[in-house]
PDB file of C-alpha atoms in Angstrom:
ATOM      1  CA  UNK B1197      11.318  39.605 -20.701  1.00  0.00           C
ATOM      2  CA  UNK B1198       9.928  38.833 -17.259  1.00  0.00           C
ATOM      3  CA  UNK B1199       8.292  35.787 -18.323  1.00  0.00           C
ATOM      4  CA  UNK B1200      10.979  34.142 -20.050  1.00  0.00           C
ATOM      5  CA  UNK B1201      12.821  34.410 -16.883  1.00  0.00           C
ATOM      6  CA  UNK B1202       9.455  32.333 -15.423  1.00  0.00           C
ATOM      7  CA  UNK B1203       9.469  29.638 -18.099  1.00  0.00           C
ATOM      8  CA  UNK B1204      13.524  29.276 -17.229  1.00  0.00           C
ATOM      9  CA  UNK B1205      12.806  28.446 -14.089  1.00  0.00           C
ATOM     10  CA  UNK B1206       9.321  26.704 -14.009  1.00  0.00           C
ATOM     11  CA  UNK B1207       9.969  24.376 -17.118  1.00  0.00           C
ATOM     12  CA  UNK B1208      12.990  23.025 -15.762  1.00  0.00           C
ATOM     13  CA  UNK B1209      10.906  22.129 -12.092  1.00  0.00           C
ATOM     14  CA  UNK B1210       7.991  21.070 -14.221  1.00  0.00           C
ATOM     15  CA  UNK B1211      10.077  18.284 -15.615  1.00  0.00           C
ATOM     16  CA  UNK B1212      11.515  16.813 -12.701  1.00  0.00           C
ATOM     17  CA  UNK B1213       8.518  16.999 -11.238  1.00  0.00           C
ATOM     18  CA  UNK B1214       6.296  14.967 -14.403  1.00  0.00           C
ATOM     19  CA  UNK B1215       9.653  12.058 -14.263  1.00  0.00           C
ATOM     20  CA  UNK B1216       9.604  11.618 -10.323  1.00  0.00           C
ATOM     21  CA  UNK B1217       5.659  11.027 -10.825  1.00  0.00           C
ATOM     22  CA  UNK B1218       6.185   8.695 -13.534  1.00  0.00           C
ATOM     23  CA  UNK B1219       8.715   6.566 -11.339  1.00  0.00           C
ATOM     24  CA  UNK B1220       6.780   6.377  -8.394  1.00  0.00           C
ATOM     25  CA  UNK B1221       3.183   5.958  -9.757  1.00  0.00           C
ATOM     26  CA  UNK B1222       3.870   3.913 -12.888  1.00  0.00           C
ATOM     27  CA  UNK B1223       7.124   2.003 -12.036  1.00  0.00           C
ATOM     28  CA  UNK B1224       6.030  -0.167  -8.645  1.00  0.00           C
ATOM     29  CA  UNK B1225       4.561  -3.444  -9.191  1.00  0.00           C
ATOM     30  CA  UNK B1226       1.659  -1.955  -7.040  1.00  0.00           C
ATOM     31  CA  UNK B1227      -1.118   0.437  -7.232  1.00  0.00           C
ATOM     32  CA  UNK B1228       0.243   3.079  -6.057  1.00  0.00           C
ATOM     33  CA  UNK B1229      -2.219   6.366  -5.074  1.00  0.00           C
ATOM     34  CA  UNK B1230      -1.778   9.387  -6.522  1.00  0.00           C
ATOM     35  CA  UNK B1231      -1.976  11.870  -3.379  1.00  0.00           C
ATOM     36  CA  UNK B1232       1.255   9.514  -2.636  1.00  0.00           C
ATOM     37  CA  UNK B1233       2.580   9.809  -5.792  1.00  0.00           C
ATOM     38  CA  UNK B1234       2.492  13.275  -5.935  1.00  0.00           C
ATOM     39  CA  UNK B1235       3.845  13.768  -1.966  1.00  0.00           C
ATOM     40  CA  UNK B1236       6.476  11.466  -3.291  1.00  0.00           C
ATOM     41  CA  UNK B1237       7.374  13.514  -6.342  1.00  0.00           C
ATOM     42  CA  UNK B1238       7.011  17.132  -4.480  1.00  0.00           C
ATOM     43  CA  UNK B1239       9.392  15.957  -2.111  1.00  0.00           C
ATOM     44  CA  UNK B1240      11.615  14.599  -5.308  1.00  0.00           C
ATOM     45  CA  UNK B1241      11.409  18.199  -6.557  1.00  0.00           C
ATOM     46  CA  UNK B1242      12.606  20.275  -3.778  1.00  0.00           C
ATOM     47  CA  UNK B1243      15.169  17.775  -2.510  1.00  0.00           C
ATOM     48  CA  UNK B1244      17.069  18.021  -6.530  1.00  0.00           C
ATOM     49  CA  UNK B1245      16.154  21.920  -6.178  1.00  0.00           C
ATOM     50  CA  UNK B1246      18.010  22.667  -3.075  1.00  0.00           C
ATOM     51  CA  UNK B1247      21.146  20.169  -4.092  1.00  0.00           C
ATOM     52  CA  UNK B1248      20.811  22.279  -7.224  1.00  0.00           C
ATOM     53  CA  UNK B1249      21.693  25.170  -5.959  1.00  0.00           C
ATOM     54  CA  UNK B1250      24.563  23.272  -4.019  1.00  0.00           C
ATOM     55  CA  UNK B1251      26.137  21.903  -7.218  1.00  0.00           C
ATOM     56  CA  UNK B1252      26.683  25.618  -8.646  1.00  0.00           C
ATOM     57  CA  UNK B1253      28.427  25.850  -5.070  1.00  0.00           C
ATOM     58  CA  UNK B1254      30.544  23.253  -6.471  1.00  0.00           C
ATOM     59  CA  UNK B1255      31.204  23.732  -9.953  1.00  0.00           C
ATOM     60  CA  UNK B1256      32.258  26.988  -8.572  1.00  0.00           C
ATOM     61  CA  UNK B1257      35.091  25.459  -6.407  1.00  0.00           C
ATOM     62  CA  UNK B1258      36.124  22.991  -9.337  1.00  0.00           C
ATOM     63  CA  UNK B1259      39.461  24.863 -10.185  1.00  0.00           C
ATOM     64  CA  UNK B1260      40.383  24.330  -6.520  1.00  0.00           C
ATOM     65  CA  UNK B1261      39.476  20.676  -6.627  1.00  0.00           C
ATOM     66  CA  UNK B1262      41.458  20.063  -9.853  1.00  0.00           C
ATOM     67  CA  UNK B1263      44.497  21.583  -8.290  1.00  0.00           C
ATOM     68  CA  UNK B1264      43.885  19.152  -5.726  1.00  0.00           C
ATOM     69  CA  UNK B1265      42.220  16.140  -7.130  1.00  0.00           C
ATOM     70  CA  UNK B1266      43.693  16.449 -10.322  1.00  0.00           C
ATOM     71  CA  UNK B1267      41.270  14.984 -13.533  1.00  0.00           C
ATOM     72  CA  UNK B1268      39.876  12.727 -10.639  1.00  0.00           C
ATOM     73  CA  UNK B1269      38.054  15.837  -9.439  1.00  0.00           C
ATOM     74  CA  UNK B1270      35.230  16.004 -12.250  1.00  0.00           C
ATOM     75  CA  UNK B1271      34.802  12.123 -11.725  1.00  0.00           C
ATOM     76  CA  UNK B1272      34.670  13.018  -7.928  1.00  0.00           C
ATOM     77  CA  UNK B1273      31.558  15.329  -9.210  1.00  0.00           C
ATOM     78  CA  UNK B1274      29.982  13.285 -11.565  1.00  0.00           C
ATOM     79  CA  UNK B1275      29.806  10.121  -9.210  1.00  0.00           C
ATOM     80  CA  UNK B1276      28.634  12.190  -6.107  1.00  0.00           C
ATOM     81  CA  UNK B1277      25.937  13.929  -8.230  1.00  0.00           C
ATOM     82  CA  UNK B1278      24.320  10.339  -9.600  1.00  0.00           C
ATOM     83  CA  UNK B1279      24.649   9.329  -5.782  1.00  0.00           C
ATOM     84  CA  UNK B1280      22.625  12.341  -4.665  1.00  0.00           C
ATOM     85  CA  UNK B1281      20.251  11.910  -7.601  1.00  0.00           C
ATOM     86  CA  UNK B1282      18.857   8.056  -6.846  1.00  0.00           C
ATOM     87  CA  UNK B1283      19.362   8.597  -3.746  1.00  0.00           C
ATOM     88  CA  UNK B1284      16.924  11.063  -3.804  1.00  0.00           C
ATOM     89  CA  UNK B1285      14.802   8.916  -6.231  1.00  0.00           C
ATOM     90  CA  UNK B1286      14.408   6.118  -3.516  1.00  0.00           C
ATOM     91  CA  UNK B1287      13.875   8.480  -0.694  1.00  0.00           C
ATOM     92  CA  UNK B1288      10.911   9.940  -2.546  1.00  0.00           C
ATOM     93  CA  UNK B1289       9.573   6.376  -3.365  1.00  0.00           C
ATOM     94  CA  UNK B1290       9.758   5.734   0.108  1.00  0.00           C
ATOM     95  CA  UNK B1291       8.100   8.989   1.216  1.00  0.00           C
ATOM     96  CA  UNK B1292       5.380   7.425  -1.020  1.00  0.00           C
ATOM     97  CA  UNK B1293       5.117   3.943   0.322  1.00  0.00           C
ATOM     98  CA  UNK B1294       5.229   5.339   3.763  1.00  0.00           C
ATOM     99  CA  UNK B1295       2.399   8.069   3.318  1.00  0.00           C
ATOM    100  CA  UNK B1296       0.185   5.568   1.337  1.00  0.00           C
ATOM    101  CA  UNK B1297       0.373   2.915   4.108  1.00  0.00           C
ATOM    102  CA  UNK B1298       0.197   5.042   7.117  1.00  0.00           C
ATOM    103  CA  UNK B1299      -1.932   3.917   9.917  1.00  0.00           C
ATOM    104  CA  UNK B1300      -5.158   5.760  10.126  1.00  0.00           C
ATOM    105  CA  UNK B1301      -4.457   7.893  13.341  1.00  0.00           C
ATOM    106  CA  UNK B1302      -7.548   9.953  13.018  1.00  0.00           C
ATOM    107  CA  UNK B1303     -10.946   8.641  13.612  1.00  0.00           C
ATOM    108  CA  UNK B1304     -13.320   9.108  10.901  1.00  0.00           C
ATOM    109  CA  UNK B1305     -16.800  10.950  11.669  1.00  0.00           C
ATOM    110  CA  UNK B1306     -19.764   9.847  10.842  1.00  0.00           C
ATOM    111  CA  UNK B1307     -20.287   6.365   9.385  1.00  0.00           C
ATOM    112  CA  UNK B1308     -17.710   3.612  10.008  1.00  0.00           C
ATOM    113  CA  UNK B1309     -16.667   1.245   7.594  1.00  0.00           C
ATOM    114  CA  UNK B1310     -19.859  -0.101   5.222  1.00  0.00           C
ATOM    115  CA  UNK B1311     -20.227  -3.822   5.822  1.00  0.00           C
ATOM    116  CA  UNK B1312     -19.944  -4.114   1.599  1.00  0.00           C
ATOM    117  CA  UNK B1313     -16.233  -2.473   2.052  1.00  0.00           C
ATOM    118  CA  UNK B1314     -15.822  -5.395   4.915  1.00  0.00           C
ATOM    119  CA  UNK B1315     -17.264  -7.961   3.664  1.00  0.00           C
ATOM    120  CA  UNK B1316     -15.098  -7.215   0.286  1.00  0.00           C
ATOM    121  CA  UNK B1317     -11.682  -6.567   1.861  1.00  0.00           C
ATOM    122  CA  UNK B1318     -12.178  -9.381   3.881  1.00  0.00           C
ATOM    123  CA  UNK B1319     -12.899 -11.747   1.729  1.00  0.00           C
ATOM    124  CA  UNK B1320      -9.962 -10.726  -0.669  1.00  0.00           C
ATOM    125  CA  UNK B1321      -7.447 -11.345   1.929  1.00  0.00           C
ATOM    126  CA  UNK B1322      -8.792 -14.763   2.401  1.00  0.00           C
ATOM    127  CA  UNK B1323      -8.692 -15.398  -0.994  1.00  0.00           C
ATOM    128  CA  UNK B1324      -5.096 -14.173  -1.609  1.00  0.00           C
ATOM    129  CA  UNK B1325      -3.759 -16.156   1.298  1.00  0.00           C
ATOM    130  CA  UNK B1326      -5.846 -19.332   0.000  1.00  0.00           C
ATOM    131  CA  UNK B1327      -4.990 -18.734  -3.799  1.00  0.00           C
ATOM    132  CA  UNK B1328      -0.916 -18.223  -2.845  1.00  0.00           C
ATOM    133  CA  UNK B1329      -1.059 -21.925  -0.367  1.00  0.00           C
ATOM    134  CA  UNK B1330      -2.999 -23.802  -3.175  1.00  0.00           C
ATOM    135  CA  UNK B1331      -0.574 -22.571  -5.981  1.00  0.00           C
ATOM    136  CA  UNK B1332       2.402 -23.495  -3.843  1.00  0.00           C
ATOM    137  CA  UNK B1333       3.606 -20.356  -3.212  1.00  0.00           C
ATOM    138  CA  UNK B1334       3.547 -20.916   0.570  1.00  0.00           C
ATOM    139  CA  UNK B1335       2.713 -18.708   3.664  1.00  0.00           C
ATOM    140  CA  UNK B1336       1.360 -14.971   2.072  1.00  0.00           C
ATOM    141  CA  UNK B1337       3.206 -12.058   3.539  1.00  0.00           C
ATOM    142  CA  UNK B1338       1.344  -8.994   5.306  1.00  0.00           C
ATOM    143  CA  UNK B1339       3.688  -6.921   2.845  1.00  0.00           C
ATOM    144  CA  UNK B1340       2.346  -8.992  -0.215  1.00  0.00           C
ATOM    145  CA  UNK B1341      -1.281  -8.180   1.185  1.00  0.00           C
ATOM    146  CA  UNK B1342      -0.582  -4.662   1.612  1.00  0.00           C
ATOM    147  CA  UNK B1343       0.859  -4.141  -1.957  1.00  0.00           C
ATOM    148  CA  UNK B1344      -1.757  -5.932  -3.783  1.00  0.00           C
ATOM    149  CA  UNK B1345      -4.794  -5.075  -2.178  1.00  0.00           C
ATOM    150  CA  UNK B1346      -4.062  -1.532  -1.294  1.00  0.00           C
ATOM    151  CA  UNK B1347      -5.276  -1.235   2.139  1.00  0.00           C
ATOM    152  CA  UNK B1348      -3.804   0.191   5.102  1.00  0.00           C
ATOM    153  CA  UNK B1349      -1.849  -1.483   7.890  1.00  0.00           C
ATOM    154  CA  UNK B1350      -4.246  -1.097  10.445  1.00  0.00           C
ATOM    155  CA  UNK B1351      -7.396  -2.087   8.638  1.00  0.00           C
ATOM    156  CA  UNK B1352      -5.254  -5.192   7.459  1.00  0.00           C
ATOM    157  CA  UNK B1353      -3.959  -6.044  11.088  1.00  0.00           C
ATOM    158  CA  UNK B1354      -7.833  -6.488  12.441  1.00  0.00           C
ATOM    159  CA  UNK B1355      -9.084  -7.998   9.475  1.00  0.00           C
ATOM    160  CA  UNK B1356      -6.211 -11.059  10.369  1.00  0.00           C
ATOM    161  CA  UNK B1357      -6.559 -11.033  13.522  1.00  0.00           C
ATOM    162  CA  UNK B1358     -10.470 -11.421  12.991  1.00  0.00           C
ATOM    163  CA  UNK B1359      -9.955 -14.672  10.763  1.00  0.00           C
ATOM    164  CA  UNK B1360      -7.194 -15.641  12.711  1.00  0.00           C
ATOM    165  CA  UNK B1361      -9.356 -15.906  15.981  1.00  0.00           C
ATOM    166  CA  UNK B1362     -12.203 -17.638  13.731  1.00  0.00           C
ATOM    167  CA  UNK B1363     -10.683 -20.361  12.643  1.00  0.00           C
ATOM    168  CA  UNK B1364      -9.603 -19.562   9.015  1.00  0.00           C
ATOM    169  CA  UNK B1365      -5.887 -18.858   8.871  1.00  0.00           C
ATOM    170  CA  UNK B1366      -3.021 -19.226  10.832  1.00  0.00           C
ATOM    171  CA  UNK B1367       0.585 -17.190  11.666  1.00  0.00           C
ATOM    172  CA  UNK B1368       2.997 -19.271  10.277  1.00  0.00           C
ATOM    173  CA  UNK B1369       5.722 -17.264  12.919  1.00  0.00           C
ATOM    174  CA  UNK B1370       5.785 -15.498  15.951  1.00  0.00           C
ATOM    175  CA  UNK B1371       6.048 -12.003  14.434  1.00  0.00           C
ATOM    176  CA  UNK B1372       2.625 -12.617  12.459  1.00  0.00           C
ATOM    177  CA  UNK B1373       4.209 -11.284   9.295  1.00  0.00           C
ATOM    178  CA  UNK B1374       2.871 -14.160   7.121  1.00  0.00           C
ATOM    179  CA  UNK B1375      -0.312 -16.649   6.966  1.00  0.00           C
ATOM    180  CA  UNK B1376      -1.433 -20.131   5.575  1.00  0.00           C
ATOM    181  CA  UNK B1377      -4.973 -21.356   5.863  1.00  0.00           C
ATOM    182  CA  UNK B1378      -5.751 -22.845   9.063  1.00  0.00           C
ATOM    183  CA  UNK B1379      -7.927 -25.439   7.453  1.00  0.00           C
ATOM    184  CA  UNK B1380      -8.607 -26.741   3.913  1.00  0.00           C
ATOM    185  CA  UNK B1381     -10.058 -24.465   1.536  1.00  0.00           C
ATOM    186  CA  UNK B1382     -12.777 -26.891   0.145  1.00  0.00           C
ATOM    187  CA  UNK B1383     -13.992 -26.770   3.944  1.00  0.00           C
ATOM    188  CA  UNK B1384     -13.860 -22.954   4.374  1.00  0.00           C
ATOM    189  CA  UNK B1385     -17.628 -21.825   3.470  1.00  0.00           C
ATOM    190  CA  UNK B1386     -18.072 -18.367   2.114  1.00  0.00           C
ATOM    191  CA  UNK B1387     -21.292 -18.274   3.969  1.00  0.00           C
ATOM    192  CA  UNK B1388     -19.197 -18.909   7.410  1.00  0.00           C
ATOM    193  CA  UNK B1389     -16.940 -16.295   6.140  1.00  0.00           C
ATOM    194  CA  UNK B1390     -19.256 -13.358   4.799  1.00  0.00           C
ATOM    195  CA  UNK B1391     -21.236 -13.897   7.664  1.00  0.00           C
ATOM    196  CA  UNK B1392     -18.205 -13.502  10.562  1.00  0.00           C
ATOM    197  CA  UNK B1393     -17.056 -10.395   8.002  1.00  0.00           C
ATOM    198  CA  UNK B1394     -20.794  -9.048   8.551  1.00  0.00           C
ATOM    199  CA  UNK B1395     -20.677  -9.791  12.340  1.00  0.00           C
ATOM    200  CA  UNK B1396     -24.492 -10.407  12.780  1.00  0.00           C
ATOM    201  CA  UNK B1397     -23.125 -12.411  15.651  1.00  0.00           C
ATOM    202  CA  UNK B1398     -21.566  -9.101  17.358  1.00  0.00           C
ATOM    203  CA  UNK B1399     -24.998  -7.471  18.239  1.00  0.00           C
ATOM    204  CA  UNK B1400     -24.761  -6.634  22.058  1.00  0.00           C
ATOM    205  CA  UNK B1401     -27.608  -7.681  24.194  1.00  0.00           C
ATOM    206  CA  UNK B1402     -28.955  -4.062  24.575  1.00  0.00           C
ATOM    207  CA  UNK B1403     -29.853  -4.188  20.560  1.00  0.00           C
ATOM    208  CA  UNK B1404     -31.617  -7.245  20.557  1.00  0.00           C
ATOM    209  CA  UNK B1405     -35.300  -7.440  19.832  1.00  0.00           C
ATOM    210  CA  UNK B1406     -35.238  -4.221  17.921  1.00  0.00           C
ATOM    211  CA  UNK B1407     -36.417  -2.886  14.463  1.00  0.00           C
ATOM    212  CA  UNK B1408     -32.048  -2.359  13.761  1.00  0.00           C
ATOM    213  CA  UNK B1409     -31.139  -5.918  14.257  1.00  0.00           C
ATOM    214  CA  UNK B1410     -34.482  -7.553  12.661  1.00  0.00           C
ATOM    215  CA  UNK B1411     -33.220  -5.781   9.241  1.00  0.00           C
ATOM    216  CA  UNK B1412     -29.763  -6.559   9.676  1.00  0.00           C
ATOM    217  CA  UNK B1413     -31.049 -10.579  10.297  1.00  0.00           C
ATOM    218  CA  UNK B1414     -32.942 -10.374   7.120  1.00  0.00           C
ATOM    219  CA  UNK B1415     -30.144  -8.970   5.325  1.00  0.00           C
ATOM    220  CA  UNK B1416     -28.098 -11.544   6.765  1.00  0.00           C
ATOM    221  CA  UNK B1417     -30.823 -14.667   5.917  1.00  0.00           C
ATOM    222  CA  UNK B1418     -31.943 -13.039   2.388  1.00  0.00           C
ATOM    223  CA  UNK B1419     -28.297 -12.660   1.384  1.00  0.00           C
ATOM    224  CA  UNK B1420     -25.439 -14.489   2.964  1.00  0.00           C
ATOM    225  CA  UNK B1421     -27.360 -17.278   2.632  1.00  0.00           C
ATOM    226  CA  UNK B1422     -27.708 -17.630  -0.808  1.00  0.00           C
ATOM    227  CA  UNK B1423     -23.823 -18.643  -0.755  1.00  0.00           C
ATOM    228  CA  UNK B1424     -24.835 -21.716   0.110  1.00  0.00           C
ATOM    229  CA  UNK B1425     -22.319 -24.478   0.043  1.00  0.00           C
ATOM    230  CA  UNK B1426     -19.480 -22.730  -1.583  1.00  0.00           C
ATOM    231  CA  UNK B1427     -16.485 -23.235  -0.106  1.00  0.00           C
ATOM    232  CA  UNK B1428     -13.067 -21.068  -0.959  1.00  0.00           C
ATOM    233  CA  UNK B1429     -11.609 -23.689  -3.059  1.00  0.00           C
ATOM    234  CA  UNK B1430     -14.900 -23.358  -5.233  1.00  0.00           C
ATOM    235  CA  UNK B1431     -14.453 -19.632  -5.941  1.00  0.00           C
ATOM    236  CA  UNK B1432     -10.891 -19.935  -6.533  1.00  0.00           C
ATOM    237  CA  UNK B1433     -11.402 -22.498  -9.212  1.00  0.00           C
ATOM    238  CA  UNK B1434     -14.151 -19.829 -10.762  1.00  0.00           C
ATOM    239  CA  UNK B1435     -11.483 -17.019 -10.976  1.00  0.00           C
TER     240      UNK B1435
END
């Protein structure tokens, strides 16, 4: 019947489409986001259904490439198919990686970025880049910080080049592709930090004196200050 014809043709689709998934979301030593996961895999899908169509092109030619190619012909087949096939694979992880780490090119309505989300994604990058120097791992890539902390190139670009023009970490080449701490971590104080990452200090002159920046100082003197002396190397020897 009619719907047998369906299932013939959706189950097959439905398959490649749940093993691309798998690969990109699962496989990556990354969290990896599902909207690109599944761009990644939809892609996957329609690339193997189109070549799909082209193999049948091929098998139906096969008696003309044996007459040719001799028993090298199906070997000619087999090999080009597998090519087409991971090829395909790595193009849609790719299509992943570059969809889930594209820079933000629309600007977002509304509220910006919370200073929580700031003050977080901030501090985690300091962390990361203290955690890999102390360990001995060296200089920490902008790659490594994109993969393990999940957050886009852009956003990562201004949160270095904030703690790079306070003080806290330092280019270790002229591409600014990795970073080491630009000072000891037992003298980096989380209060300094959390409080640059707040940017209380970043209140034009125009706001001053007003009921907006009186809140945001007693956020600022109820909260970041209760960090008191603890320094980077501190927290790093907590987690």
């Amino acid at each position: 019947g009619p719907w047998s014809v369906v299932i013939k043709k959706v189950i097959p689709v439905l398959i490649i489409f749940i093993i691309f998934f798998l690969l990109i979301f699962f496989v990556p030593n990354t969290k990896v986001q599902f909207s690109a996961a599944l761009i990644g895999s939809v892609s996957g899908v329609v690339i193997i259904t189109v070549f799909t169509q082209f193999t049948g092109l091929l098998t139906s030619r096969a008696a003309t490439f044996s007459v040719i190619y001799g028993s090298f012909a199906a070997l000619f087949m087999f090999l080009f198919i597998c090519y087409v096939f991971w090829a395909t694979i790595f193009f849609s992880v790719e299509l992943a990686y570059v969809y889930q780490y594209r820079p933000a090119g629309v600007v977002n309505e509304g509220l910006p970025q919370s200073p929580a989300t700031q003050m977080t994604d901030g501090t985690n990058i300091m962390m990361l880049i203290g955690a890999n120097f102390r360990d001995g791992k060296g200089a920490t890539t902008v790659k490594e910080l994109l993969d393990r902390l999940v957050i886009p190139y852009d956003r990562l670009q201004g949160f270095l080049d904030a703690l790079s023009n306070k003080g806290y970490i330092v280019a270790t080449n002229n591409s600014r592709t990795s970073f080491i701490p630009n000072k000891p971590l037992d003298q980096i104080r989380l209060q300094d930090l959390v409080d640059h990452l707040y940017g209380i200090g970043t209140i034009d002159e125009m706001s001053r004196d007003t009921a907006g920046e009186a809140v945001a100082k007693q956020l600022a003197e109820k909260g970041i200050s209760s960090l008191g002396t603890l320094t980077v190397e501190n927290l790093l020897q907590r987690i």
